[in-house]
mmCIF file of C-alpha atoms in Angstrom:
data_model
loop_
_atom_site.group_PDB
_atom_site.id
_atom_site.type_symbol
_atom_site.label_atom_id
_atom_site.label_comp_id
_atom_site.label_asym_id
_atom_site.label_seq_id
_atom_site.Cartn_x
_atom_site.Cartn_y
_atom_site.Cartn_z
ATOM 1 C CA MET A 1 179.623 63.650 59.286
ATOM 2 C CA LYS A 2 182.831 62.945 57.428
ATOM 3 C CA ILE A 3 183.552 60.396 54.737
ATOM 4 C CA LEU A 4 186.583 58.422 53.611
ATOM 5 C CA VAL A 5 186.873 58.819 49.867
ATOM 6 C CA SER A 6 189.197 57.938 47.021
ATOM 7 C CA THR A 7 189.417 59.141 43.439
ATOM 8 C CA THR A 8 188.564 56.780 40.602
ATOM 9 C CA GLY A 9 191.730 57.647 38.689
ATOM 10 C CA SER A 10 195.218 59.050 39.131
ATOM 11 C CA PHE A 11 194.146 62.641 39.825
ATOM 12 C CA GLN A 12 193.548 64.882 42.833
ATOM 13 C CA LEU A 13 190.466 66.943 43.607
ATOM 14 C CA MET A 14 190.241 70.038 45.794
ATOM 15 C CA ASN A 15 187.351 71.711 47.578
ATOM 16 C CA SER A 16 188.902 75.147 48.037
ATOM 17 C CA ALA A 17 185.921 76.465 50.038
ATOM 18 C CA GLN A 18 186.685 73.946 52.817
ATOM 19 C CA GLU A 19 190.422 73.657 52.086
ATOM 20 C CA GLU A 20 190.158 69.903 51.456
ATOM 21 C CA LEU A 21 192.304 67.921 49.042
ATOM 22 C CA VAL A 22 191.566 64.347 47.992
ATOM 23 C CA ARG A 23 194.855 62.682 47.154
ATOM 24 C CA ALA A 24 195.350 60.757 43.922
ATOM 25 C CA ASP A 25 196.462 57.609 45.768
ATOM 26 C CA GLY A 26 194.704 56.086 48.762
ATOM 27 C CA LEU A 27 191.895 57.311 50.973
ATOM 28 C CA THR A 28 191.274 60.815 52.296
ATOM 29 C CA VAL A 29 188.961 62.043 55.082
ATOM 30 C CA VAL A 30 186.737 64.956 54.006
ATOM 31 C CA GLN A 31 183.605 66.651 55.321
ATOM 32 C CA LYS A 32 180.477 65.221 53.676
ATOM 33 C CA SER A 33 179.130 68.024 51.487
ATOM 34 C CA LEU A 34 177.291 68.809 48.280
ATOM 35 C CA PHE A 35 180.652 69.452 46.607
ATOM 36 C CA TRP A 36 181.852 65.888 47.201
ATOM 37 C CA GLY A 37 178.349 64.550 46.523
ATOM 38 C CA GLU A 38 178.543 65.957 42.985
ATOM 39 C CA HIS A 39 181.909 64.263 42.367
ATOM 40 C CA ILE A 40 180.539 60.999 43.780
ATOM 41 C CA ALA A 41 177.454 61.200 41.537
ATOM 42 C CA GLU A 42 179.635 61.875 38.479
ATOM 43 C CA GLY A 43 181.877 58.889 39.274
ATOM 44 C CA ARG A 44 185.108 60.759 40.026
ATOM 45 C CA VAL A 45 185.072 59.863 43.747
ATOM 46 C CA THR A 46 183.961 56.756 45.647
ATOM 47 C CA ILE A 47 183.005 56.505 49.332
ATOM 48 C CA GLU A 48 184.896 53.867 51.300
ATOM 49 C CA GLY A 49 183.349 54.624 54.715
ATOM 50 C CA GLN A 50 181.610 57.151 56.951
ATOM 51 C CA VAL A 51 183.037 58.478 60.213
ATOM 52 C CA ASN A 52 182.001 61.021 62.830
ATOM 53 C CA ASP A 53 183.150 64.645 62.891
ATOM 54 C CA GLU A 54 185.998 63.939 65.322
ATOM 55 C CA ALA A 55 187.923 62.037 62.641
ATOM 56 C CA SER A 56 190.614 63.847 60.670
ATOM 57 C CA ASP A 57 192.740 63.096 57.655
ATOM 58 C CA ALA A 58 195.882 63.308 59.811
ATOM 59 C CA GLU A 59 194.435 60.634 62.135
ATOM 60 C CA TRP A 60 193.655 58.467 59.114
ATOM 61 C CA LEU A 61 197.235 58.744 57.828
ATOM 62 C CA GLU A 62 198.558 57.894 61.306
ATOM 63 C CA THR A 63 196.274 54.835 61.500
ATOM 64 C CA LEU A 64 197.465 53.722 58.063
ATOM 65 C CA ARG A 65 201.111 54.143 59.093
ATOM 66 C CA GLU A 66 200.569 52.178 62.317
ATOM 67 C CA SER A 67 199.033 49.302 60.347
ATOM 68 C CA ASP A 68 202.170 49.070 58.176
ATOM 69 C CA GLY A 69 200.292 50.249 55.095
ATOM 70 C CA ASN A 70 197.609 47.527 55.293
ATOM 71 C CA GLN A 71 194.649 49.632 54.128
ATOM 72 C CA ASP A 72 191.982 47.023 54.994
ATOM 73 C CA LEU A 73 193.239 46.724 58.582
ATOM 74 C CA ALA A 74 193.580 50.507 58.924
ATOM 75 C CA LEU A 75 190.082 51.081 57.530
ATOM 76 C CA ALA A 76 188.483 48.591 59.937
ATOM 77 C CA SER A 77 190.316 50.162 62.886
ATOM 78 C CA PHE A 78 189.489 53.722 61.832
ATOM 79 C CA LEU A 79 185.787 53.017 61.264
ATOM 80 C CA ASP A 80 185.618 51.318 64.672
ATOM 81 C CA ARG A 81 187.356 54.252 66.398
ATOM 82 C CA TYR A 82 185.145 56.970 64.809
ATOM 83 C CA PRO A 83 181.654 55.441 64.479
ATOM 84 C CA VAL A 84 178.785 57.451 63.009
ATOM 85 C CA THR A 85 176.032 58.234 65.512
ATOM 86 C CA ALA A 86 172.513 59.481 64.795
ATOM 87 C CA ALA A 87 173.556 63.012 65.804
ATOM 88 C CA SER A 88 176.674 63.097 63.622
ATOM 89 C CA ALA A 89 174.772 61.660 60.637
ATOM 90 C CA ARG A 90 172.361 64.618 60.701
ATOM 91 C CA ALA A 91 174.914 67.379 61.332
ATOM 92 C CA PRO A 92 174.563 70.237 58.818
ATOM 93 C CA GLU A 93 177.295 71.046 56.328
ATOM 94 C CA PRO A 94 179.734 73.590 57.796
ATOM 95 C CA PRO A 95 179.734 77.053 56.221
ATOM 96 C CA PRO A 96 182.591 77.759 53.810
ATOM 97 C CA LYS A 97 185.599 79.540 55.244
ATOM 98 C CA PRO A 98 185.630 83.252 54.377
ATOM 99 C CA ALA A 99 187.967 84.327 51.625
ATOM 100 C CA SER A 100 191.135 86.005 52.787
ATOM 101 C CA THR A 101 191.548 89.629 51.807
ATOM 102 C CA LYS A 102 195.062 89.939 53.184
ATOM 103 C CA GLN A 103 197.294 91.616 50.642
ATOM 104 C CA VAL A 104 200.281 89.555 49.602
ATOM 105 C CA GLU A 105 203.479 91.300 50.636
ATOM 106 C CA HIS A 106 205.111 91.212 47.217
ATOM 107 C CA ASN A 107 202.048 92.994 45.757
ATOM 108 C CA ALA A 108 201.918 95.672 48.428
ATOM 109 C CA PRO A 109 202.997 99.193 47.428
ATOM 110 C CA LYS A 110 206.604 99.978 48.349
ATOM 111 C CA LYS A 111 207.229 102.728 50.847
ATOM 112 C CA GLY A 112 207.745 106.025 49.043
ATOM 113 C CA ARG A 113 206.428 104.679 45.712
ATOM 114 C CA GLN A 114 203.034 104.803 44.138
ATOM 115 C CA ALA A 115 201.091 101.582 43.737
ATOM 116 C CA SER A 116 200.648 102.279 40.022
ATOM 117 C CA PRO A 117 202.082 104.852 37.615
ATOM 118 C CA ALA A 118 200.202 108.133 37.412
ATOM 119 C CA ALA A 119 198.287 108.745 34.226
ATOM 120 C CA PRO A 120 199.712 111.571 32.078
ATOM 121 C CA LYS A 121 197.678 114.766 32.072
ATOM 122 C CA GLN A 122 195.936 115.637 28.840
ATOM 123 C CA GLU A 123 195.450 119.260 27.883
#
């Protein structure tokens, strides 16, 4: 299940394990998880609605744009389009995405050069 959330102040929050960012202004669609549950319990985030797993933040922004910025109208339409079913309400939290181990190009050793200077020999 996913939730529509907003921050309680003018700040953003990020769940880097799921690559989710809650914007400082307006609502954001995120996957319901323990991470967001902690922020909700501590009062940094509020839930505005629950939607099924087919909903996305991009779809939410499109719905908001189509309603000419009327958040109440967009929210009613979005909740109606992506209703929560018994199956989606019990869906387990998705596993975190694996960390990338790809080496950044600017940190890669240059061809014909050592990655780090050789230590001087001691006699």
